[in-house]
PDB file of C-alpha atoms in Angstrom:
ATOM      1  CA  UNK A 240      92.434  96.979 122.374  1.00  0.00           C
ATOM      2  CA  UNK A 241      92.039  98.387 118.736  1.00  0.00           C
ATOM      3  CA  UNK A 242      90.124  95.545 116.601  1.00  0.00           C
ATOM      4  CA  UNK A 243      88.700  95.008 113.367  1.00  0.00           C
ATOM      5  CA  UNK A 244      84.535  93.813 113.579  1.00  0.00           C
ATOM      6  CA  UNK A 245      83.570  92.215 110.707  1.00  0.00           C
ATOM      7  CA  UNK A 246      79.891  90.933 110.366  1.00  0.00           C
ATOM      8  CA  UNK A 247      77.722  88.781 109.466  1.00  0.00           C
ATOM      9  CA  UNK A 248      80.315  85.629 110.434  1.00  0.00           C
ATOM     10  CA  UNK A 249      78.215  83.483 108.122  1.00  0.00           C
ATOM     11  CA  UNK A 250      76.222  83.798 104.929  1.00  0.00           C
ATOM     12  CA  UNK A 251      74.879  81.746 102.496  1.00  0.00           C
ATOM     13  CA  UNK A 252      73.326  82.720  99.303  1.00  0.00           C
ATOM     14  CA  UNK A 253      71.742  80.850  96.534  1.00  0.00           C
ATOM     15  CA  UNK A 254      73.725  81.411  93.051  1.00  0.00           C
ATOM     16  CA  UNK A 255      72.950  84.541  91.707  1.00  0.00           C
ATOM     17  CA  UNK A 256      71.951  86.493  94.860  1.00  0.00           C
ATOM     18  CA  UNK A 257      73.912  89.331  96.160  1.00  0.00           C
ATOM     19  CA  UNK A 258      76.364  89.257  99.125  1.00  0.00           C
ATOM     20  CA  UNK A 259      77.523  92.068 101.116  1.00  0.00           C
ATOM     21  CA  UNK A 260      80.219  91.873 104.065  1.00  0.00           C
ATOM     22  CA  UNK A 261      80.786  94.996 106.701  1.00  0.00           C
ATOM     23  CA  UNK A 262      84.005  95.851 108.368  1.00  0.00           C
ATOM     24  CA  UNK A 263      84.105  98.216 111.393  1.00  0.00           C
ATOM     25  CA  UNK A 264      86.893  99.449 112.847  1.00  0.00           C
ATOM     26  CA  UNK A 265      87.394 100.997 116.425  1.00  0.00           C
ATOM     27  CA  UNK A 266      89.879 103.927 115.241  1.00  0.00           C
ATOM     28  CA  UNK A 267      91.067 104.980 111.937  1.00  0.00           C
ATOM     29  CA  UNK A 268      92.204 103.316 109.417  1.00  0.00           C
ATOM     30  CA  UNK A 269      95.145 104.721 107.281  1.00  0.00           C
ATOM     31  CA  UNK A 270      93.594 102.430 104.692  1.00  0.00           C
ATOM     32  CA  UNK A 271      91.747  99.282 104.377  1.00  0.00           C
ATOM     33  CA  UNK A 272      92.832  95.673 102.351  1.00  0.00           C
ATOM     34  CA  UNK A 273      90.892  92.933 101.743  1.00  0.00           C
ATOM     35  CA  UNK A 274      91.594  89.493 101.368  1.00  0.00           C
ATOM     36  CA  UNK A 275      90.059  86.133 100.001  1.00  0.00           C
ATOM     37  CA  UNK A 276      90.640  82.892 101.552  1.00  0.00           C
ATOM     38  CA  UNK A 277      89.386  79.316  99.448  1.00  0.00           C
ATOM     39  CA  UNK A 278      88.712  76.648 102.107  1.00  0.00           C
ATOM     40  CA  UNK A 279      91.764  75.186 102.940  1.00  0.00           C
ATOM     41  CA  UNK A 280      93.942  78.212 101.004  1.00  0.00           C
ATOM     42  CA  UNK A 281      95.484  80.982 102.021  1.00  0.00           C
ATOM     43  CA  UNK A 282      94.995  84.616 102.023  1.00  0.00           C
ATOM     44  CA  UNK A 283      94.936  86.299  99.040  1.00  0.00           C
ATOM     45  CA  UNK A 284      95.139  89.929  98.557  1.00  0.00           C
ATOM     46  CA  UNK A 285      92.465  91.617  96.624  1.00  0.00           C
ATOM     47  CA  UNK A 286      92.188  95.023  97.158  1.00  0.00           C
ATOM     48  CA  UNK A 287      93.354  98.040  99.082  1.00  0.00           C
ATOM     49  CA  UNK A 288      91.641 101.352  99.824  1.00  0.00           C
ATOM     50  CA  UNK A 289      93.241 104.190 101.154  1.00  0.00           C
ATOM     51  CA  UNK A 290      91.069 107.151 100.382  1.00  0.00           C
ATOM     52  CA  UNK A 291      87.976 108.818 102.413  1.00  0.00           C
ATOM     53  CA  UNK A 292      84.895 107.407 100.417  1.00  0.00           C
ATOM     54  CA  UNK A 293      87.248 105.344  97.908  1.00  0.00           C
ATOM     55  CA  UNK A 294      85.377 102.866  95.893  1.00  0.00           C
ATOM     56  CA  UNK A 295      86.541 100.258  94.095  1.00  0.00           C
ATOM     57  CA  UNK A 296      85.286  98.221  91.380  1.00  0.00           C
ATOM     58  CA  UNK A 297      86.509  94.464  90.480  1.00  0.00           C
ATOM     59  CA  UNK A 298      84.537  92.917  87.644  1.00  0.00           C
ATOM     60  CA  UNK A 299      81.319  91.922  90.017  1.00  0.00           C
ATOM     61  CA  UNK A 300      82.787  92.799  93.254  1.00  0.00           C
ATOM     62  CA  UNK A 301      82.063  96.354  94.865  1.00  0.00           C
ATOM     63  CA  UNK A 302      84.842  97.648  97.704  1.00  0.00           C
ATOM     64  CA  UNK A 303      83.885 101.095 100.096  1.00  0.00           C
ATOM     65  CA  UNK A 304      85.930 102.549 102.419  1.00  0.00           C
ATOM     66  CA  UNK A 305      83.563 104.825 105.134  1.00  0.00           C
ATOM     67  CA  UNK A 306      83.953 108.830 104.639  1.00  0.00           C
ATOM     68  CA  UNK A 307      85.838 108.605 108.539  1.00  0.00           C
ATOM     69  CA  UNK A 308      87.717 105.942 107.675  1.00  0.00           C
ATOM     70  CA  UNK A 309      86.851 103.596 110.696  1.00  0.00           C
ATOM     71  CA  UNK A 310      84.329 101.368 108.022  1.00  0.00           C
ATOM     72  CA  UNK A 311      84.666  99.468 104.420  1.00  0.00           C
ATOM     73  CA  UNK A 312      82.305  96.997 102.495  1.00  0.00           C
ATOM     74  CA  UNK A 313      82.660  94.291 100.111  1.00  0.00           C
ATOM     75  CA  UNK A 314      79.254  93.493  97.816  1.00  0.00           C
ATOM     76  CA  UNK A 315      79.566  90.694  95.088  1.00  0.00           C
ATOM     77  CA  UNK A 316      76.984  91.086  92.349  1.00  0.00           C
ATOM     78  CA  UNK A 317      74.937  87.906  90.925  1.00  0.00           C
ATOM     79  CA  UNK A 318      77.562  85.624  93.279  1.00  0.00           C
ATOM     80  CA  UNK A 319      78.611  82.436  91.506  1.00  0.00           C
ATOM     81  CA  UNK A 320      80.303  79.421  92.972  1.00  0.00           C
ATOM     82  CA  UNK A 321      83.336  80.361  92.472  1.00  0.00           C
ATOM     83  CA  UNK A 322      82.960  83.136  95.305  1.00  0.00           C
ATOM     84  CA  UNK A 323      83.224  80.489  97.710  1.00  0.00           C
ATOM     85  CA  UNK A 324      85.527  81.440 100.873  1.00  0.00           C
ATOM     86  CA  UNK A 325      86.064  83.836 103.784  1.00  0.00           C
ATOM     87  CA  UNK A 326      86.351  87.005 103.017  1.00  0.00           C
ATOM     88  CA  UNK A 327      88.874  88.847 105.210  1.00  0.00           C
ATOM     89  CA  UNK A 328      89.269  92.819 105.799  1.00  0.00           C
ATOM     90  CA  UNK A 329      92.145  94.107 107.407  1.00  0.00           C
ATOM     91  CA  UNK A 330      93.401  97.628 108.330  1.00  0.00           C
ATOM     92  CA  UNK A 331      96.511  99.070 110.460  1.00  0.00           C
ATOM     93  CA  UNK A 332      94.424 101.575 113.347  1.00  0.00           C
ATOM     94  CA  UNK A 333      96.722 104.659 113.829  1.00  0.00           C
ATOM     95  CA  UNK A 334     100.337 103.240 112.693  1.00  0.00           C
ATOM     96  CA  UNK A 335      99.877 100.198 114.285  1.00  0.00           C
ATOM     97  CA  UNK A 336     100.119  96.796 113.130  1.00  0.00           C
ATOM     98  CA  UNK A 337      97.928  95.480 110.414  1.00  0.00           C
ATOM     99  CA  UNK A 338      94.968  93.657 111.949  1.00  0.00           C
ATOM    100  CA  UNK A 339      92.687  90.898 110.719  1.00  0.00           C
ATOM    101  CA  UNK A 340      89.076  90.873 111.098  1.00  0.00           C
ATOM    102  CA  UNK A 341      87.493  87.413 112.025  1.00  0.00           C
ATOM    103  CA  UNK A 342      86.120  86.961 108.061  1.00  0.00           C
ATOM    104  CA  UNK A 343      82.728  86.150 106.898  1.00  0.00           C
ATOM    105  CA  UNK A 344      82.385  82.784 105.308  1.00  0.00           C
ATOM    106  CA  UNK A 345      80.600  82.482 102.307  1.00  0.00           C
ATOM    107  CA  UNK A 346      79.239  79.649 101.236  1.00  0.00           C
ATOM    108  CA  UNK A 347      76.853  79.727  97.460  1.00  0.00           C
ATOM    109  CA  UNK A 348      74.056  77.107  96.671  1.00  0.00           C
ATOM    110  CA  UNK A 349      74.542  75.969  93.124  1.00  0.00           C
TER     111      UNK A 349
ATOM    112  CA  UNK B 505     107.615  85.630  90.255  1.00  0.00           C
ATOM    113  CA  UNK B 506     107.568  83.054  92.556  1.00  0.00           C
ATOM    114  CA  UNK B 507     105.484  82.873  95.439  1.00  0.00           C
ATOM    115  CA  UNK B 508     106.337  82.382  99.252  1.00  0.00           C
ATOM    116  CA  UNK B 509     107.825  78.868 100.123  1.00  0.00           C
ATOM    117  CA  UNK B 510     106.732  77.328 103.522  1.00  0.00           C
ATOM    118  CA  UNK B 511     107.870  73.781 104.402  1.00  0.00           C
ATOM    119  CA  UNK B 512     106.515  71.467 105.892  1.00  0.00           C
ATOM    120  CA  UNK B 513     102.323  71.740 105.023  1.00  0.00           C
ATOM    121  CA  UNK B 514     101.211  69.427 107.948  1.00  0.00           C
ATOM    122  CA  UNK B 515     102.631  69.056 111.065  1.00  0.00           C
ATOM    123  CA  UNK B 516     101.623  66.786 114.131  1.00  0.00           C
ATOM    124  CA  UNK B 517     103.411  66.897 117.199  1.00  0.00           C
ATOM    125  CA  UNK B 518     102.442  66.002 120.999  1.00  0.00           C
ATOM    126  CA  UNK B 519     102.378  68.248 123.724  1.00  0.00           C
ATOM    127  CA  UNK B 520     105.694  69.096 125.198  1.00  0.00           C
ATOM    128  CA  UNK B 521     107.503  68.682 121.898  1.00  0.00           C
ATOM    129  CA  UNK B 522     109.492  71.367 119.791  1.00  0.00           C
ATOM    130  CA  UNK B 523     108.591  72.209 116.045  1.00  0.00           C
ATOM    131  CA  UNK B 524     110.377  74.596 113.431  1.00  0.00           C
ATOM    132  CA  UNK B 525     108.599  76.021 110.694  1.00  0.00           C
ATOM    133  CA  UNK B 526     110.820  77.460 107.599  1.00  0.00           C
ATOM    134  CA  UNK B 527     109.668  80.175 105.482  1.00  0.00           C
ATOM    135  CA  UNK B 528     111.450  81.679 102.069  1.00  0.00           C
ATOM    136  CA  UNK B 529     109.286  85.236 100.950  1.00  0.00           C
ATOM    137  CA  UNK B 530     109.621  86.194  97.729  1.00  0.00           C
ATOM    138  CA  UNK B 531     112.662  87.542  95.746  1.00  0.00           C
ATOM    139  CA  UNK B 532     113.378  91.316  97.154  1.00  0.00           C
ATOM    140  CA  UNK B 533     110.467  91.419  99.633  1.00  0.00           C
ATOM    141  CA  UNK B 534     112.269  92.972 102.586  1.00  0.00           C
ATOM    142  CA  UNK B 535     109.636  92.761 105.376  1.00  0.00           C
ATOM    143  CA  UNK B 536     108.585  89.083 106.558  1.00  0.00           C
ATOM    144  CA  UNK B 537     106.087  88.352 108.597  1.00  0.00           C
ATOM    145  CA  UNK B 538     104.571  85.085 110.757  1.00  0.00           C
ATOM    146  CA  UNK B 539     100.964  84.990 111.301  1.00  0.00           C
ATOM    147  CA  UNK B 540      98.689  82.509 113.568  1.00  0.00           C
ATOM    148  CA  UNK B 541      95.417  81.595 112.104  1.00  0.00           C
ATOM    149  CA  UNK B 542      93.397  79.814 114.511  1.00  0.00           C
ATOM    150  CA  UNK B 543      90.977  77.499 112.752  1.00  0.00           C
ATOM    151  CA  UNK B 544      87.563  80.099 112.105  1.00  0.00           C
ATOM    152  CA  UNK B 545      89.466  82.986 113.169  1.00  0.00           C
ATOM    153  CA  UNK B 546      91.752  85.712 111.289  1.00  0.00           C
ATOM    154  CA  UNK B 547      95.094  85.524 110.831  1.00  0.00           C
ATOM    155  CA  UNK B 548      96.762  87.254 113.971  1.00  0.00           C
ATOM    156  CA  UNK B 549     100.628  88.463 113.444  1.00  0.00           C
ATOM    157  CA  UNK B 550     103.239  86.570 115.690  1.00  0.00           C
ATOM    158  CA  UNK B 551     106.202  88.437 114.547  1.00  0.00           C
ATOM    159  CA  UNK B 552     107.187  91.213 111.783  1.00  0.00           C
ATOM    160  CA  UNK B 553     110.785  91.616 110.460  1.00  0.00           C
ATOM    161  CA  UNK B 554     111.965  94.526 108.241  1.00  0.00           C
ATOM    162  CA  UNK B 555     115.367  92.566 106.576  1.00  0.00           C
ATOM    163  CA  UNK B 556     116.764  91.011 109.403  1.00  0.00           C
ATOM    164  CA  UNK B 557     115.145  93.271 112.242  1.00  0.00           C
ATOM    165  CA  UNK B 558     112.047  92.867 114.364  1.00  0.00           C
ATOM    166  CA  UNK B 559     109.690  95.435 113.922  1.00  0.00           C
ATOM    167  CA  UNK B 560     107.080  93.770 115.506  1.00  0.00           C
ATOM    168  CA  UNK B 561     106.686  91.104 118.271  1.00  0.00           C
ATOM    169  CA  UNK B 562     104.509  92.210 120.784  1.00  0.00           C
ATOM    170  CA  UNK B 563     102.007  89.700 120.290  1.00  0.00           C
ATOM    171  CA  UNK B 564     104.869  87.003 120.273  1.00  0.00           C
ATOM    172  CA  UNK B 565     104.900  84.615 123.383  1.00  0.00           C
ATOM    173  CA  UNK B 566     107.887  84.925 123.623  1.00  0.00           C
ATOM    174  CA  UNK B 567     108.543  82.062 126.532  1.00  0.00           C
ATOM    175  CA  UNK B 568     107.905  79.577 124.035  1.00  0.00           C
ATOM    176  CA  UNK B 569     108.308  80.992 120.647  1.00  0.00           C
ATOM    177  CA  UNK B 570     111.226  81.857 118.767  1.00  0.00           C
ATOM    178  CA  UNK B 571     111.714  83.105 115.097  1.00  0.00           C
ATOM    179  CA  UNK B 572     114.669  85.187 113.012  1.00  0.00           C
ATOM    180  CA  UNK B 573     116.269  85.739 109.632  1.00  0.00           C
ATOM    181  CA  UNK B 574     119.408  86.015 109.697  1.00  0.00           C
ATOM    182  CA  UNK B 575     120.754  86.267 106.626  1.00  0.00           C
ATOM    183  CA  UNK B 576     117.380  88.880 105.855  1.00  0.00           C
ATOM    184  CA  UNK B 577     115.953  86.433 103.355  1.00  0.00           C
ATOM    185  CA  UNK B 578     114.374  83.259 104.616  1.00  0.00           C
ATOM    186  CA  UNK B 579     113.099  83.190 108.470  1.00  0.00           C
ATOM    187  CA  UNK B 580     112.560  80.341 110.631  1.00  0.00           C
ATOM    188  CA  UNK B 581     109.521  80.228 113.847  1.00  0.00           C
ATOM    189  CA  UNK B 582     110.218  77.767 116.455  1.00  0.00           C
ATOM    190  CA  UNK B 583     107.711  76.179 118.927  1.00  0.00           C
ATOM    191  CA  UNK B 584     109.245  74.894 122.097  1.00  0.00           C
ATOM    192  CA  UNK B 585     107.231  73.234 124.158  1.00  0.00           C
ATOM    193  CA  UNK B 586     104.585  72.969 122.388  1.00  0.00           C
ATOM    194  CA  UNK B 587     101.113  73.708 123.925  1.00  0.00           C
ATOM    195  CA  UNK B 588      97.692  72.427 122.763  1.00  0.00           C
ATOM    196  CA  UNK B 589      96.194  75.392 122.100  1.00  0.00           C
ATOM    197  CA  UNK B 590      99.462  76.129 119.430  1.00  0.00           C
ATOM    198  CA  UNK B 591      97.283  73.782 116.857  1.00  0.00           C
ATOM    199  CA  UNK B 592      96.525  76.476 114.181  1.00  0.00           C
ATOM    200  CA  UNK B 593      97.709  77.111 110.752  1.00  0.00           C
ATOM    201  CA  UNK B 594     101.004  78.984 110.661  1.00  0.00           C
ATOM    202  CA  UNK B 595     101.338  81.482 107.815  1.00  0.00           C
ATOM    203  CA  UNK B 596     104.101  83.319 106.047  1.00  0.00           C
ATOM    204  CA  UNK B 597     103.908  86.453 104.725  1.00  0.00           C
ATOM    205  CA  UNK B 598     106.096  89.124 102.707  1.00  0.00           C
ATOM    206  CA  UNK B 599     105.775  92.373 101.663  1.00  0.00           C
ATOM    207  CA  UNK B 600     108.202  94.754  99.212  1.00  0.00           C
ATOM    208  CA  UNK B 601     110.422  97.056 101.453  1.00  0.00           C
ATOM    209  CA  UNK B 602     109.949 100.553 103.158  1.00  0.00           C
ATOM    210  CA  UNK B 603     106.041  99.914 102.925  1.00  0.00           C
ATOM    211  CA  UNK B 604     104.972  99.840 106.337  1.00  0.00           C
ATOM    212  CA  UNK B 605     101.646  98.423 107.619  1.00  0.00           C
ATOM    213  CA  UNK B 606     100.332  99.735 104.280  1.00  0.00           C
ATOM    214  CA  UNK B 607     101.930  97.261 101.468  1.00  0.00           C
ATOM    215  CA  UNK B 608      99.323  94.122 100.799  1.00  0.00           C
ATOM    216  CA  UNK B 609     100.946  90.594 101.944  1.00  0.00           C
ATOM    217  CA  UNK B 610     101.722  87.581  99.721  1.00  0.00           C
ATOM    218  CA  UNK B 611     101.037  84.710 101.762  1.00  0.00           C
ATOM    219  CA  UNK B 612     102.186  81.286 101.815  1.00  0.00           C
ATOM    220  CA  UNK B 613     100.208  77.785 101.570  1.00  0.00           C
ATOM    221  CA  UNK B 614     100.547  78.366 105.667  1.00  0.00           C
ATOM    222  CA  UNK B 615     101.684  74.895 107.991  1.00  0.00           C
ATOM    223  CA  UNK B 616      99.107  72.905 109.663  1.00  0.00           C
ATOM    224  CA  UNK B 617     100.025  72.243 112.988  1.00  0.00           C
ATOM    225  CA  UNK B 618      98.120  69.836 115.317  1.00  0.00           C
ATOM    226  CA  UNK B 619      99.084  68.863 118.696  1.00  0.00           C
ATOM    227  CA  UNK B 620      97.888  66.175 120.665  1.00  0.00           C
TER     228      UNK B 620
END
């Protein structure tokens, strides 16, 4: 069936380091959203993308959506503990519903 | 604005039993939705309504799951009999109208459910 890879599952960085999460899709995407979860939170929306090669700037956080549409990326700058949390990307392939990836967890070193 | 209202947070229930979950989305957000999130896994939609329609249940099981909104406003999901494998965090979503699978969600705290 259509699904949403997301990789790696796991990182952990030491405070300060970069992080960078990938999000592959088997078919297009008519755009891409992604989503922060806190342990023990819920979703929350950060971002969409909707354009070939869109990217997206939030203060220290870097969003991509792939020229074809089928890939996106999310790379924190200098991550701080606050970036704690799984990281969720999440795109509808061809009209259908919107599906979750399986999230990367992020866990920072002080 | 206020944010999406799910009652109750935790829930713990044995096998066999029934359980409702209530959800209120926010003010004028015509499309509801119920997601499953599996603990390490990403949310996975249960049920979509546009007002009081179903857009979406396909991934429903629908011999012992049950959800509406009648009224087009708040919705209710219903577990009945409960299986182990239902433990998971149940979350409630909305979205403004007429956007399609292209308007970000607004998610609620979610309700714990265990079974034993």
């Amino acid at each position: 069936g259509q699904q949403v890879m997301q990789i790696p599952q796991y990182q952990h960085v030491q405070e300060g380091e970069d992080f960078t999460t990938y999000c592959n899709s088997s078919t297009t995407l008519s755009n891409i959203q992604w989503y922060k979860q806190r342990p023990g939170g819920h979703p929350v929306f950060l971002i969409q993308l909707v354009k070939s090669g869109e990217v997206k700037k939030q203060k220290r956080l870097t969003f991509q959506f792939g020229e074809a549409k089928k890939n996106s990326s999310l790379h924190i700058t200098a991550t701080q503990t606050t970036d704690v949390g799984t990281y969720f990307c999440a795109g509808p392939p061809s009209g259908s519903r919107l599906t979750f990836g399986e999230g990367t967890q992020l866990t920072v070193n002080p | 604005e206020a944010g999406v209202a799910q009652s109750p947070r935790y829930k713990i229930i044995e096998k066999r039993q029934s359980v409702a979950f209530w959800c209120n989305p926010i003010s004028g957000h015509a499309t509801l939705y119920w997601y499953q999130q599996i603990l390490g896994q990403g949310p996975k939609l249960l049920i979509q309504f546009q007002n009081n329609g179903v857009v979406d249940d396909s991934q429903l099981p629908k011999d012992r799951f049950s959800a509406e909104r009648l009224k087009g406003v708040d919705s209710t999901l219903k577990i009945q009999p409960a299986k182990l494998e239902d433990s998971a965090v149940y979350l409630c979503a909305s979205s403004p109208s007429g956007a399609g699978y292209n308007s970000p969600l607004h998610f609620g705290n979610g309700t714990r459910l265990t079974v034993t």
